[in-house]
Structure formats: structure tokens, C-alpha cells
Short mmCIF file of C-alpha atoms and ligand atoms in Angstrom, two decimals:
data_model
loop_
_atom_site.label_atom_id
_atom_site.label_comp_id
_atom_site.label_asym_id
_atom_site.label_seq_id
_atom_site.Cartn_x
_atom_site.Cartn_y
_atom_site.Cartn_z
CA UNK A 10 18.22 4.97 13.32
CA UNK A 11 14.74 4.22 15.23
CA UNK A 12 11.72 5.47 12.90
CA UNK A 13 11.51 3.79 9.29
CA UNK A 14 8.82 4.55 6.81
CA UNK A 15 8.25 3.14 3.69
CA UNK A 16 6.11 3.80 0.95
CA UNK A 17 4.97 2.90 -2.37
CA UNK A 18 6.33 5.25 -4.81
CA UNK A 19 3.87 4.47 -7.62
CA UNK A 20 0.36 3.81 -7.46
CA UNK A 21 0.71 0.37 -5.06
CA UNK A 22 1.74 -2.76 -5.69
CA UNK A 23 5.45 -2.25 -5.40
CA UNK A 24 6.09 -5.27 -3.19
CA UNK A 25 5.95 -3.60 0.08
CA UNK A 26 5.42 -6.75 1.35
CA UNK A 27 8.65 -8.95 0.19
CA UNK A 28 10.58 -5.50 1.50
CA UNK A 29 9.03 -5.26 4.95
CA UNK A 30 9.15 -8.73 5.28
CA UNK A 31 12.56 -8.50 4.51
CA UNK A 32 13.67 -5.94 6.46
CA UNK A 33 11.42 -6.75 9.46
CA UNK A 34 14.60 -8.73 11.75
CA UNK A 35 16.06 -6.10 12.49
CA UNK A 36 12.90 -4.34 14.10
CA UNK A 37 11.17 -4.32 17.13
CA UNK A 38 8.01 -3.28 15.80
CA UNK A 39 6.24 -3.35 12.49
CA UNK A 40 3.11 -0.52 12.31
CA UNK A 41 0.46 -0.45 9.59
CA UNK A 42 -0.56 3.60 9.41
CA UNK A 43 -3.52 3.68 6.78
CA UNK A 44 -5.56 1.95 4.58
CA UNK A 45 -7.36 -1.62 5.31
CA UNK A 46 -7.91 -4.78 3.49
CA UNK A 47 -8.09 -3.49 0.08
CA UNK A 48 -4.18 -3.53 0.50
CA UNK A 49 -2.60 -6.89 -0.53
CA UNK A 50 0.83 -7.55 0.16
CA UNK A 51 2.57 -11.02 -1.02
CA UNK A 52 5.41 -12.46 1.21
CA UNK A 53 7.64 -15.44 -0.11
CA UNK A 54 9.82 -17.42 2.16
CA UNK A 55 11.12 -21.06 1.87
CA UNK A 56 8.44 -21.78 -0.78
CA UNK A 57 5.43 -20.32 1.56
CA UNK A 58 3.36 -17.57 -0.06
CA UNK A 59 1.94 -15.64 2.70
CA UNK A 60 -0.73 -13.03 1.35
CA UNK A 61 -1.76 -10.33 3.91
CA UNK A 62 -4.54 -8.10 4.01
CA UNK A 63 -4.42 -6.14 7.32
CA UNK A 64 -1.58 -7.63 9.25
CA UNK A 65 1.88 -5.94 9.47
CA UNK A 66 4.28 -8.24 6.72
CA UNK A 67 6.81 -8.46 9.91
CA UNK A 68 4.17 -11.22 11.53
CA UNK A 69 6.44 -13.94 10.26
CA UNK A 70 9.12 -12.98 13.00
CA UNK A 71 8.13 -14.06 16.40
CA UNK A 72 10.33 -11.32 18.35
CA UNK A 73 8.51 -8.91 16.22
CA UNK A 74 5.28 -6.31 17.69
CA UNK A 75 2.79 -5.74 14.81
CA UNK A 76 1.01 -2.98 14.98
CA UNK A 77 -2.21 -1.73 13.68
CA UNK A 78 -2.33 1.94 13.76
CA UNK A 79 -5.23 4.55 14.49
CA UNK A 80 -4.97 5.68 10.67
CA UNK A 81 -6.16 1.88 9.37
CA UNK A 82 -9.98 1.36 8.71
CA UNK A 83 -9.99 -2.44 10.01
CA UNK A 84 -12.75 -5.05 8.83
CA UNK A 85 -12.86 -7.25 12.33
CA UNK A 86 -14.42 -10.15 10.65
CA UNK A 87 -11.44 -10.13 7.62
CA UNK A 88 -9.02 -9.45 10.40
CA UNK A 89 -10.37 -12.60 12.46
CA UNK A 90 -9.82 -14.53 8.94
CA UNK A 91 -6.65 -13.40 8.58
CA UNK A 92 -5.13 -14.33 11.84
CA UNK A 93 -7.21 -17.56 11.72
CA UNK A 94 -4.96 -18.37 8.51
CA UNK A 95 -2.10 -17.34 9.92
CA UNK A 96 -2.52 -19.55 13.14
CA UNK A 97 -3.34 -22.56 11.02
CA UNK A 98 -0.20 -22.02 9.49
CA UNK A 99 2.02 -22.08 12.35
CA UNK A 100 2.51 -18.42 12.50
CA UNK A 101 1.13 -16.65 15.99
CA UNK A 102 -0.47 -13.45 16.06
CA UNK A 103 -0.44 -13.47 20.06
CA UNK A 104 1.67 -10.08 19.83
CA UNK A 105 -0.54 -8.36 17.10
CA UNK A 106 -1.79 -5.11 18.87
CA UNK A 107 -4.78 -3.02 17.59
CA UNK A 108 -5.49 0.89 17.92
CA UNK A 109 -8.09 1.62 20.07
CA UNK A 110 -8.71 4.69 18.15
CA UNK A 111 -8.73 2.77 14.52
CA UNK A 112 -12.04 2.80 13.07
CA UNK A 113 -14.37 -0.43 12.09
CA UNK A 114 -15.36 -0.90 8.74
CA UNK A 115 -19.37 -1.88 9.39
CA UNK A 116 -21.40 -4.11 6.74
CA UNK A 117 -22.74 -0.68 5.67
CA UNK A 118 -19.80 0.38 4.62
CA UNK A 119 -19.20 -2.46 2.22
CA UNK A 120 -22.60 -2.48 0.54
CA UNK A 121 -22.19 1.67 0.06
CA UNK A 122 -18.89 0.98 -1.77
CA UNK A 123 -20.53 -1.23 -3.86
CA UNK A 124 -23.62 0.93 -4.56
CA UNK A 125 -22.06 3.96 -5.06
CA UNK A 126 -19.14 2.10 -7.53
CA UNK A 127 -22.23 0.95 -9.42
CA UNK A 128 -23.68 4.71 -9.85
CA UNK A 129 -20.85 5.58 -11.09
CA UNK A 130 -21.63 3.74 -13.66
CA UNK A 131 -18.58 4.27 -16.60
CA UNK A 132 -17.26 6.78 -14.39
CA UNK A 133 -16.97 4.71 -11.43
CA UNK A 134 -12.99 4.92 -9.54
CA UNK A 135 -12.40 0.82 -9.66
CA UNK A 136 -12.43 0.66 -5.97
CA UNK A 137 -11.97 -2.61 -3.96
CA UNK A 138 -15.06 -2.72 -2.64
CA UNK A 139 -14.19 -3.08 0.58
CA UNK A 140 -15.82 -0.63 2.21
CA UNK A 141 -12.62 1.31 3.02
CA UNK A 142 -14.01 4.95 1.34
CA UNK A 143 -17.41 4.86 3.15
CA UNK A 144 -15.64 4.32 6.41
CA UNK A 145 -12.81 6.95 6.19
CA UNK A 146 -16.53 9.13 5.17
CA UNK A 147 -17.78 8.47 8.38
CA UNK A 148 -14.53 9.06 9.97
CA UNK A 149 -14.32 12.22 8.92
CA UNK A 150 -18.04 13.08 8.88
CA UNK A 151 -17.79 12.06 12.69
CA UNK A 152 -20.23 9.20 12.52
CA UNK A 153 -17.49 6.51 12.85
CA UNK A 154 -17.62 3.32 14.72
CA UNK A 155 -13.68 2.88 16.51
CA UNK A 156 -12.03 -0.06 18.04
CA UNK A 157 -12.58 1.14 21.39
CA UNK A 158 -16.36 1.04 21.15
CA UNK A 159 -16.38 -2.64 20.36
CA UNK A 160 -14.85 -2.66 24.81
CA UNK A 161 -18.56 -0.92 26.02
CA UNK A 162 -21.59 -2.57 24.59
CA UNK A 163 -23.97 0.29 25.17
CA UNK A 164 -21.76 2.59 23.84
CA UNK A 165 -21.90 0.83 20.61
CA UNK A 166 -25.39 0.44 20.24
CA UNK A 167 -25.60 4.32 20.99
CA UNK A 168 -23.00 5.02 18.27
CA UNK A 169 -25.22 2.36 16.17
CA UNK A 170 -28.49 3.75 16.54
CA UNK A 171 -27.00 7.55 15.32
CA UNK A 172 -24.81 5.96 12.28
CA UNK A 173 -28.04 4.16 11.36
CA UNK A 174 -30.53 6.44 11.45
CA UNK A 175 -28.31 8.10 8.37
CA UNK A 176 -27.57 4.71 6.34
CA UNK A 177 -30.35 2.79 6.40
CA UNK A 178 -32.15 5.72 4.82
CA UNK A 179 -29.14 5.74 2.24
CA UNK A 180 -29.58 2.54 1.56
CA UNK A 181 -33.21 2.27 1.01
CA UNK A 182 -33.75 5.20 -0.66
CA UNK A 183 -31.55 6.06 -2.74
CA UNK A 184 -30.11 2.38 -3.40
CA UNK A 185 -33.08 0.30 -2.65
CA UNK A 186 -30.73 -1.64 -0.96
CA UNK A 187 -31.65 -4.03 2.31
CA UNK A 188 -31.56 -1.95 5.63
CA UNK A 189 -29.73 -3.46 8.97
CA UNK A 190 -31.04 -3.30 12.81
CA UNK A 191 -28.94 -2.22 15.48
CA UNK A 192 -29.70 -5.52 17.35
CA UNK A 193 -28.22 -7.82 14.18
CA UNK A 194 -24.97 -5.59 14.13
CA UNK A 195 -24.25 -5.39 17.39
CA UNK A 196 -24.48 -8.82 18.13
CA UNK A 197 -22.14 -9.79 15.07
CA UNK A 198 -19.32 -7.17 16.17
CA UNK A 199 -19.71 -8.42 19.99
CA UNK A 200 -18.92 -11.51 19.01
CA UNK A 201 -16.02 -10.16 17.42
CA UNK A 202 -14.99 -7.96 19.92
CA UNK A 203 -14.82 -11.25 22.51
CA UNK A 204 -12.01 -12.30 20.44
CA UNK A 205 -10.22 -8.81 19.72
CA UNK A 206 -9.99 -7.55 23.45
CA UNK A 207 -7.00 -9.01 24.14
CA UNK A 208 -5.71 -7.14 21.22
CA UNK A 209 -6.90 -3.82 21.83
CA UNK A 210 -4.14 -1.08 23.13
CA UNK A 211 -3.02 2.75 23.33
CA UNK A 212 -0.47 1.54 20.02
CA UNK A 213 0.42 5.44 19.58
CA UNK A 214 1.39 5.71 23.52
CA UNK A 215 3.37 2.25 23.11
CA UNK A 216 5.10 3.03 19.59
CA UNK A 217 6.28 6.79 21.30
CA UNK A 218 7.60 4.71 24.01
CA UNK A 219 9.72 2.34 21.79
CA UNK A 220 11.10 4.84 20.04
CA UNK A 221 12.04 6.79 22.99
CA UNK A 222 14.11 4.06 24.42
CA UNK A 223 16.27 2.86 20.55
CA UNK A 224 13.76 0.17 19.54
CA UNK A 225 13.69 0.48 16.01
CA UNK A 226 10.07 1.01 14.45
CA UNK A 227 9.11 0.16 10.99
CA UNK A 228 6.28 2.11 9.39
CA UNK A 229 4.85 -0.17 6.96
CA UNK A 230 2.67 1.94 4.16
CA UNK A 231 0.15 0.29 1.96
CA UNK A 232 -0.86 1.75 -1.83
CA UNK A 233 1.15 4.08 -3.48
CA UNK A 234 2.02 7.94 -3.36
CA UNK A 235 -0.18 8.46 -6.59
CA UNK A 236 -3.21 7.15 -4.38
CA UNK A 237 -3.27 9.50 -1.76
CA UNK A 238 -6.48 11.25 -1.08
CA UNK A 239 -4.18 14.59 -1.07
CA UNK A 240 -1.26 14.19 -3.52
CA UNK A 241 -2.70 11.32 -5.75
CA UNK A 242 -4.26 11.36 -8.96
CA UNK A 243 -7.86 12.45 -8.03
CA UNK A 244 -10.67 11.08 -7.81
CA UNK A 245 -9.57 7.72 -8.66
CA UNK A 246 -7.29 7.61 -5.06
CA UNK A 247 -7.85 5.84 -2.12
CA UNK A 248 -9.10 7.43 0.83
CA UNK A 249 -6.59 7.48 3.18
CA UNK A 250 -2.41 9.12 3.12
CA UNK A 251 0.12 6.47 1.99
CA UNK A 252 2.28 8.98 1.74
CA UNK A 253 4.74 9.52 4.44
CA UNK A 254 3.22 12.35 6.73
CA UNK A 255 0.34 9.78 6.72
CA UNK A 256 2.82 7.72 9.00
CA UNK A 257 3.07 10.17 11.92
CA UNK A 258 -1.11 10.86 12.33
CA UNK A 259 -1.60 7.04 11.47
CA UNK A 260 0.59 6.00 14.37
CA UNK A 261 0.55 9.13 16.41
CA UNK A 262 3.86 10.03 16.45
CA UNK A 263 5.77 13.57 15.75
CA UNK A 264 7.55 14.03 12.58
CA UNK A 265 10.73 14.19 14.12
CA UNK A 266 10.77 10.02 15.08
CA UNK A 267 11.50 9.64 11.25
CA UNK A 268 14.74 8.97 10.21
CA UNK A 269 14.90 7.46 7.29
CA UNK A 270 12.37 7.27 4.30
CA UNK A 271 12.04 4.54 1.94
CA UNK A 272 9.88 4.88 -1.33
CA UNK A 273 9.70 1.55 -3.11
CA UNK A 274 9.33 1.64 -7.10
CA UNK A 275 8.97 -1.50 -9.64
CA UNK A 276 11.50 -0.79 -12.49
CA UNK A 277 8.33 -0.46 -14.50
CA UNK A 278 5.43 0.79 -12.85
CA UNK A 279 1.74 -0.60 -13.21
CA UNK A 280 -2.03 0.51 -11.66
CA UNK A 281 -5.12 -1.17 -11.02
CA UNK A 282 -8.79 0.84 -11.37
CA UNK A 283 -9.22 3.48 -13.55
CA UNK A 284 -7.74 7.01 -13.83
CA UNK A 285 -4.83 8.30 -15.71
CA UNK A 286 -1.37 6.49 -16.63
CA UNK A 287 1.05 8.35 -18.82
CA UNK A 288 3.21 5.50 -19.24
CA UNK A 289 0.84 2.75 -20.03
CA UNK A 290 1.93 -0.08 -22.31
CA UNK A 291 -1.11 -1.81 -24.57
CA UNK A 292 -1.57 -5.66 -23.18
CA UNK A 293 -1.99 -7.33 -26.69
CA UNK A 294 -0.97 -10.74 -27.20
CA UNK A 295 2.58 -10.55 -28.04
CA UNK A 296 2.68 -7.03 -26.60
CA UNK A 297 5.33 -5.53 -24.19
CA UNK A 298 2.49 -4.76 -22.07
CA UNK A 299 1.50 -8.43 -22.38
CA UNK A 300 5.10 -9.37 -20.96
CA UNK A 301 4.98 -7.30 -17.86
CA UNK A 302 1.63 -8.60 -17.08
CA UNK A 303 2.82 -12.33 -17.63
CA UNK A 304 6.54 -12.40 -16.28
CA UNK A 305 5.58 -9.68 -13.17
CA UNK A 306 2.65 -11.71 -12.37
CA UNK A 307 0.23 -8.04 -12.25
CA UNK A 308 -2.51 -9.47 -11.26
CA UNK A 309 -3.99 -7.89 -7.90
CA UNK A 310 -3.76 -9.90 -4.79
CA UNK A 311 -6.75 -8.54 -2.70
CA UNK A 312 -9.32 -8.69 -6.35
CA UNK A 313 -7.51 -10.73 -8.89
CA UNK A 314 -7.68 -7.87 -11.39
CA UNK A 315 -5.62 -7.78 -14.24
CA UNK A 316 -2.90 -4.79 -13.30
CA UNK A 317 -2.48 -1.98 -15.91
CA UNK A 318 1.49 -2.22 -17.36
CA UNK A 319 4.08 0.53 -18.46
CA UNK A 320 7.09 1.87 -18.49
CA UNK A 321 9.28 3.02 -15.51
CA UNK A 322 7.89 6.59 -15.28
CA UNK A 323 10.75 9.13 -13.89
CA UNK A 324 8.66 11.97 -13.68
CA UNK A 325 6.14 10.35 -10.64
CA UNK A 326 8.94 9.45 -8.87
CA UNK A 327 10.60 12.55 -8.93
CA UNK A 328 6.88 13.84 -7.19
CA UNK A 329 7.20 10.73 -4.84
CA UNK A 330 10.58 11.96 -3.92
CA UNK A 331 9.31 15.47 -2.87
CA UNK A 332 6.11 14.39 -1.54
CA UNK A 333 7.37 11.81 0.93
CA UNK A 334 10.80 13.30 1.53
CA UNK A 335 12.33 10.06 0.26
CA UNK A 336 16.13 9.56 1.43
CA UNK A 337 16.29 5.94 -0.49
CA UNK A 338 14.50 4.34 -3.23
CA UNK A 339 13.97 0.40 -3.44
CA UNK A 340 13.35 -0.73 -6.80
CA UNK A 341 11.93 -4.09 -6.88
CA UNK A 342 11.24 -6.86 -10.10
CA UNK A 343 14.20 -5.55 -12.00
CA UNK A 344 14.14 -9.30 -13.16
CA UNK A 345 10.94 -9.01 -15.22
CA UNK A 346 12.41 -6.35 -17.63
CA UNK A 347 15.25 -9.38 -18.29
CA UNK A 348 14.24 -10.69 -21.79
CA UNK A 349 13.42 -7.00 -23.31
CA UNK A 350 16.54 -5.80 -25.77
CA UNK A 351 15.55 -1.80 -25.23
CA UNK A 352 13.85 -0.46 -22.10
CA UNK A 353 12.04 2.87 -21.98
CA UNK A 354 12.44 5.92 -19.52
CA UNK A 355 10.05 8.31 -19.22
CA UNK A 356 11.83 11.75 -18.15
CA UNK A 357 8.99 14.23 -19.12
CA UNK A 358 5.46 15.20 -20.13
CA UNK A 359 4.59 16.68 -23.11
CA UNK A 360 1.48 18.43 -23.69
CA UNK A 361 0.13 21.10 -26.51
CA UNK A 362 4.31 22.00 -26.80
CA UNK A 363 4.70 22.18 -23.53
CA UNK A 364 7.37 20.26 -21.92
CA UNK A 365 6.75 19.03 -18.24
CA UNK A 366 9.55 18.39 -16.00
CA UNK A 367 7.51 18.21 -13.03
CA UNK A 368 3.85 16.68 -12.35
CA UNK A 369 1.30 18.51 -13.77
CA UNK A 370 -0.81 20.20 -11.35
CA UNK A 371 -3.89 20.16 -13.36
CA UNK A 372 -5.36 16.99 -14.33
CA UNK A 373 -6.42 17.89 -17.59
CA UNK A 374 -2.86 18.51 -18.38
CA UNK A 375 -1.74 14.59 -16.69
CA UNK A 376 -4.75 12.93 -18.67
CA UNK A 377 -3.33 14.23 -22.07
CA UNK A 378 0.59 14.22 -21.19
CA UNK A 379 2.47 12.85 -23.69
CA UNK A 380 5.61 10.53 -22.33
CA UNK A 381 9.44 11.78 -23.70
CA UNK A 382 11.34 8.37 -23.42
CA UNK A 383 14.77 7.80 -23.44
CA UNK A 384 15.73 3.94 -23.95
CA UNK A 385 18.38 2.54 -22.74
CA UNK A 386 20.00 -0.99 -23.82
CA UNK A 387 18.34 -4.55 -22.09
CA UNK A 388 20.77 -6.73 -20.50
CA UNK A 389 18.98 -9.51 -22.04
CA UNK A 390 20.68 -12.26 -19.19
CA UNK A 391 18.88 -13.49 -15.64
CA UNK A 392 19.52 -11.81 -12.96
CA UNK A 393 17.62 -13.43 -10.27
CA UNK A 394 21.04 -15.14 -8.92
CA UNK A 395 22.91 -11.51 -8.40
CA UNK A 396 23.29 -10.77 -4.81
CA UNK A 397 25.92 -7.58 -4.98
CA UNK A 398 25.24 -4.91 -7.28
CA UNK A 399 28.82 -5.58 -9.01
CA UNK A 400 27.11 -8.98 -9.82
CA UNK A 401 24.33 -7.48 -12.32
CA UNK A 402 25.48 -6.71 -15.84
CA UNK A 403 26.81 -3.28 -16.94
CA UNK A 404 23.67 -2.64 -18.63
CA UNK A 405 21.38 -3.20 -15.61
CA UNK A 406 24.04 -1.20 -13.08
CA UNK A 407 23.42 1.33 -16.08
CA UNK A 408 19.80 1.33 -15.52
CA UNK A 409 19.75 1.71 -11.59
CA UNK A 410 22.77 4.26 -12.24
CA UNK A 411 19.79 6.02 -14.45
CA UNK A 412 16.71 5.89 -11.95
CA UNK A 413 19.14 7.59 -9.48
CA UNK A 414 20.17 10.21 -11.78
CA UNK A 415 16.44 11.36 -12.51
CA UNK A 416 15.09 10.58 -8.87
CA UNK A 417 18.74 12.35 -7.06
CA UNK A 418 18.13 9.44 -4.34
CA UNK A 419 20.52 6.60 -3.71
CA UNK A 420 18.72 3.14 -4.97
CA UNK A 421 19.49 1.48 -2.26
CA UNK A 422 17.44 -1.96 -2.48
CA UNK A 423 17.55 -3.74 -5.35
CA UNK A 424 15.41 -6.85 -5.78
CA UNK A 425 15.84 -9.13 -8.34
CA UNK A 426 13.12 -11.90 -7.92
CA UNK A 427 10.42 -12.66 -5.14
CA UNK A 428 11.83 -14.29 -2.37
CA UNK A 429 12.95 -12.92 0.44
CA UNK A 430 16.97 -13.83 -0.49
CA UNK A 431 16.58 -12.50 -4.14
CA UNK A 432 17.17 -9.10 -3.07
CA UNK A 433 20.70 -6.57 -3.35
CA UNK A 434 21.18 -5.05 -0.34
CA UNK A 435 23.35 -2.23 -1.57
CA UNK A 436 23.28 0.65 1.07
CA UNK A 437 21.89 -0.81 3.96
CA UNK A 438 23.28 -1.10 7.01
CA UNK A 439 22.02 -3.84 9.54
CA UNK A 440 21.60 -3.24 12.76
CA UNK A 441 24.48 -4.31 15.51
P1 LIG B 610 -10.27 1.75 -2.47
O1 LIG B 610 -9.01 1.93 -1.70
O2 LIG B 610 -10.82 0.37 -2.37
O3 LIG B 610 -11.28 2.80 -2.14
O4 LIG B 610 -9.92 1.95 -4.03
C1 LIG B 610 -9.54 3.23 -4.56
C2 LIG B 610 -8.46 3.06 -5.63
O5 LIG B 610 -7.25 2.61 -5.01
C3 LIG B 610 -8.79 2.04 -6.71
O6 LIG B 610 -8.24 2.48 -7.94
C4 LIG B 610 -8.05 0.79 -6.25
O7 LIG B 610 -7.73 -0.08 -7.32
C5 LIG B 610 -6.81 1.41 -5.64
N1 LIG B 610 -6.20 0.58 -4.61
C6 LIG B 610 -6.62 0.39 -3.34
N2 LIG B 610 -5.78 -0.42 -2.67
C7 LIG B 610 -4.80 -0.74 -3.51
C8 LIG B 610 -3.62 -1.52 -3.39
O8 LIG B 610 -3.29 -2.08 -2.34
N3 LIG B 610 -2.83 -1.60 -4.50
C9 LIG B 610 -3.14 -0.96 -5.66
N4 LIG B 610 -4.22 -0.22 -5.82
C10 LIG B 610 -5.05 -0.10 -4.75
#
């Protein structure tokens, strides 16, 4: 084994974090392929919480590469933060490498988020508001700022003076927003770049290199399967592809360096921002919904919003399992269902008579679907103490038994409370 990807199965928020984190020793490098710092991802070890934005969750282990990829939209002055934080802490980010190719998020980009979240008006997605769509825009639109630009100062007031001309004009006239001069930018990102240089590599060159001599590489996905720009639930997706072909043109390498692909699932499944749900649970004082949101701790760690609750929802994952190509499925905070004496399935869509077995293509048909349940018994017991599978109670092996039934991948990950330990290792092999 050499290339691992995972993913989040759902719409983000799985615990990618805890997982990578966890799996991280036995790696050589750690890449982040897409996305920025609207991903949060929570580690806990030894009573630290470690929150990450931008850096790859394997930072905590010092014989560990991290890896920002070409596919991630990188805000320098949150990544300076971030490793700032980390460096107070103890933790060195001496070995974190950066894409030269990745592109910059620019103050531009945030403000645009912002402005056009606000035109929306009821409509509006529920983004972060970090700037991350306006900057995969100008990626694609060819008006990007990247990495390497921040290494030749007239290049990037050339690339300035073009991306300008465009969004000050956006921003003034159609947002009556402030306008920026070239001068003000460039000498913020220079001063940024003094730091990042050292930083700065050919990461798709050096990850094709690992894997051609057995390191073992560990393609770390942020949001969910249900947020991708191409197989999500749009509009209201991120820009970028969590999904897992989004690991090869994020990192720049071939398809054939995967081996194995994890999709990570909660045992109930949640959302933040608006757009469809299927599953979701009312949060009502004294609710179910209210539960999840209370004993899971949904609350988003990049915005603080209040996560969206519901049941466990078989028929995404199935879609997650195609989609990706999943060959193992980690399903994380079975704890959190603990105290509930029933615990709802859902195996299909309904709509106007119609059963669903599959995701509805059209998204009229997935904003009306209808959940079929089947419930299965609680286990009513904690859990967070179970290290073997054997060790959870019949009615929680009968639950995983039941996610692998409807999903026809192996579970293989089990964990069963945040920290790193709490966590059932049930068909994976370490490394010799
Ligand atoms: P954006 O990525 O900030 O453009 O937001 C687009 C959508 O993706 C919104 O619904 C966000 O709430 C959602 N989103 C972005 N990042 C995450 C994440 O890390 N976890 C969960 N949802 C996310």
C-alpha cells in the first residue's frame, strides 16, 4: 500500500481530522488536495485540542511531510496564523511544504464572498466566507494569483494590475464596496511571501517521487462528497472536488498511485449552510435533533454555526461509495447515538410513489424525497471504552453489520469517542 485517500462521505464534518491524525504514523507524507480554510478539522490528543484550518492533521508527527497541494486555495495570512499557533504550541511546521502552483486567496476574494452571500439574499448558499468560491472563480476564469508569483515581485504586480482592473470595478459598482491599489496588496503579500519561501516547492514532483520509491502517502480530503462542485448537491457545494478523483489533480498524481480509498461517515450524518437534507431531524428542546447537536458537539469549527442533525442516511453513502470508489468506510461518533432506545436508517427515497434506491438525479426530486426508515434497536450502554469490535454490544455490532450491508463496503474504522485512542481499528493493517 503507498497512496491513501480519504474522504468525507457526507456533506463534511465527519472527523477527518481525529482519523488522519490517527492514522498519520504510519505515513511519510500527509497531502491536503482541495479546499482552504473554510475546512475545520478538530484533533484530540493527551487533552490538547488542536483545530486546523489549512495544515495537513499529520503536523503533530515530527517524521511526518505535510503537504499542501496545487488543488488548495490558501489564505497566506490565515496560513501564517496557523503555523504561528502551532509553533507556540510546541509543534514545528519546519517540514510543511506548499504548491507552487496552489492559488492565493486575495482580500478581494473575501469581501466578494461576502457581497455576493449578501445578494443572495434568502437564497444565499451559507458559505464560509472565506473567500474560497471567488478564488477557485478566478482560477478557473484564468485571473488567479498562485504561490509561485508571491517568488517574483514584478510578476505579481503584473498579475495584480490585470486581476484588478476586473474587481475593483466589481466591487464599486455593483457592491459599492471599497476598491484596493496594487501598491497596498502587494506590499501585504510580500511581506508574506518573506516568510513562505522557504516553504514553497514542486509538491506534485516530490509526492510522485515518494510514491515511486514505497513511502506511503496520505491524501487528506476536506468537506464531504455531497459538497463537490460536480457530484454534490448543487448550488449549495463548495467549489472545489472532495471527492476522490479530486486527489490525483489536487496533488498531481495519476490515478493509478491510489490504493486504497477511505470514505469517512458519522453514524448519523449532519450539514451546515443551506440546501437539501432528506434525513434532517427538528432541533427542538427535548428533540432527537436537539441530542445530536448537544452530545456530537455539531457546532462548526471554522464559523461556530449550529450544524443541521439527522439520521444516518444509507442512500448518500451508497452515492459516496460509487462516486469515490470507496474500498472502506470509517464511521466515526457511534458514541453519540448511545442513550437513544431506537435508531433510524434511511434505505430509500420516496417521492410522488416513486421509490428511490439510488440518488436522485434531479434536484427537484432530492428536495421533496421522502426518507423510508428502518429502525433498528439502541444499545442504550457507553461505548467509548470498546477497543475491539467484539467489545461493543450486539446491538451496536448489529448496526455497523447494517451500514455494511446497505453501503457493500467493509466498515473498517470504528470510532467511538474523540480522542485519538477511542477508536476500533477493525481491518487495518499497520505498516511493518
Ligand atoms: P464555501 O466552501 O465557503 O464556499 O461554502 C460552500 C458550502 O460548503 C457551504 O454550505 C458551507 O457551509 C459548506 N462547507 C464548506 N466547508 C465546509 C466544511 O469544512 N465542513 C462542512 N461544510 C463546509
Amino acid at each position: 500500500m503507498a497512496g491513501i485517500v480519504l474522504v468525507g462521505a457526507q456533506w463534511g464534518d465527519e472527523g477527518k481530522g481525529k482519523i488522519t491524525d490517527l492514522l498519520a504514523d504510519d505515513m511519510d507524507l500527509v497531502v491536503r488536495f482541495q479546499g482552504g480554510n473554510n475546512a475545520g478539522h478538530t484533533i484530540i490528543h493527551g487533552g490538547r485540542t488542536l483545530k486546523l484550518h489549512l495544515i495537513p492533521s499529520g503536523i503533530l508527527y515530527p517524521h511526518i511531510t505535510p503537504v499542501i497541494g496545487n488543488g488548495v486555495v490558501i489564505d497566506p495570512k490565515v496560513l501564517l496564523q496557523e503555523m504561528d499557533e502551532l509553533e507556540a504550541d510546541g509543534i514545528t511546521t519546519r517540514r510543511l511544504l506548499i504548491s507552487c502552483n496552489a492559488h492565493l486567496i486575495m482580500p478581494y476574494h473575501r469581501d466578494l464572498d461576502g457581497a455576493s452571500e449578501r445578494r443572495l439574499g434568502g437564497n444565499e448558499i451559507g458559505t464560509t466566507r472565506r473567500g474560497i468560491g471567488p478564488a477557485y472563480m478566478d482560477k478557473a476564469s484564468r485571473l488567479g494569483i498562485r504561490v509561485q508569483d508571491l517568488t517574483d515581485v514584478h510578476i505579481l504586480r503584473k498579475k495584480l494590475e490585470a486581476a484588478l482592473v476586473e474587481k475593483n470595478d466589481v466591487l464599486e459598482k455593483i457592491y459599492g464596496l471599497p476598491t484596493y491599489t496594487v501598491d497596498e496588496i502587494v506590499d501585504e503579500y510580500m511581506e508574506y511571501a518573506k516568510r513562505l519561501q522557504p516553504h514553497i516547492a514542486d509538491t506534485s514532483h516530490l509526492i510522485n517521487r515518494a510514491l515511486r520509491s514505497d513511502q506511503w502517502v496520505f491524501f487528506e480530503g476536506a468537506q464531504g462528497t455531497l459538497l463537490d462542485l460536480d457530484h454534490g448537491t448543487y448550488p449549495f457545494v463548495t467549489s472545489s472536488s472532495p471527492t476522490a478523483g479530486g486527489a490525483c489533480t489536487g496533488a498531481g498524481v495519476g490515478p493509478k498511485a491510489i490504493d486504497r480509498v477511505l470514505g469517512i461517515a458519522k453514524a448519523y450524518i449532519t450539514r451546515v449552510g443551506s440546501g437539501p437534507f432528506p434525513t434532517e431531524l427538528p432541533s427542538d428542546p427535548g428533540s432527537i435533533g436537539e441530542h445530536l447537536t448537544q452530545k456530537g458537539g455539531e457546532f462548526g469549527t471554522t464559523t461556530g454555526r449550529q450544524r443541521r442533525c439527522g439520521w444516518y442516511d444509507g442512500v448518500i453513502i451508497r452515492y459516496a461509495v460509487q462516486v469515490n470508489g470507496l474500498t472502506d468506510l470509517v464511521i466515526t461518533k457511534l458514541d453519540v447515538l448511545s442513550e437513544l432506545d431506537t435508531i433510524k436508517v434511511c434505505v430509500a427515497y420516496e417521492y410522488e410513489g416513486k421509490r428511490y434506491n439510488e440518488l436522485p438525479c434531479h434536484q427537484t426530486v432530492f428536495h421533496h424525497a421522502k426518507p423510508i426508515y428502518e429502525e433498528l434497536p439502541g444499545w442504550k450502554c457507553n461505548i467509548d471504552h470498546c477497543r475491539t469490535f467484539e467489545e461493543l454490544p450486539k446491538e451496536a455490532r448489529d448496526y455497523i453489520a447494517f451500514l455494511e450491508d446497505l453501503a457493500e463496503v467493509p466498515v473498517s474504522i470504528i470510532a467511538v469517542g474523540p480522542d485519538r485512542d477511542e477508536t476500533i481499528m477493525r481491518r487495518w493493517e499497520r505498516r511493518a
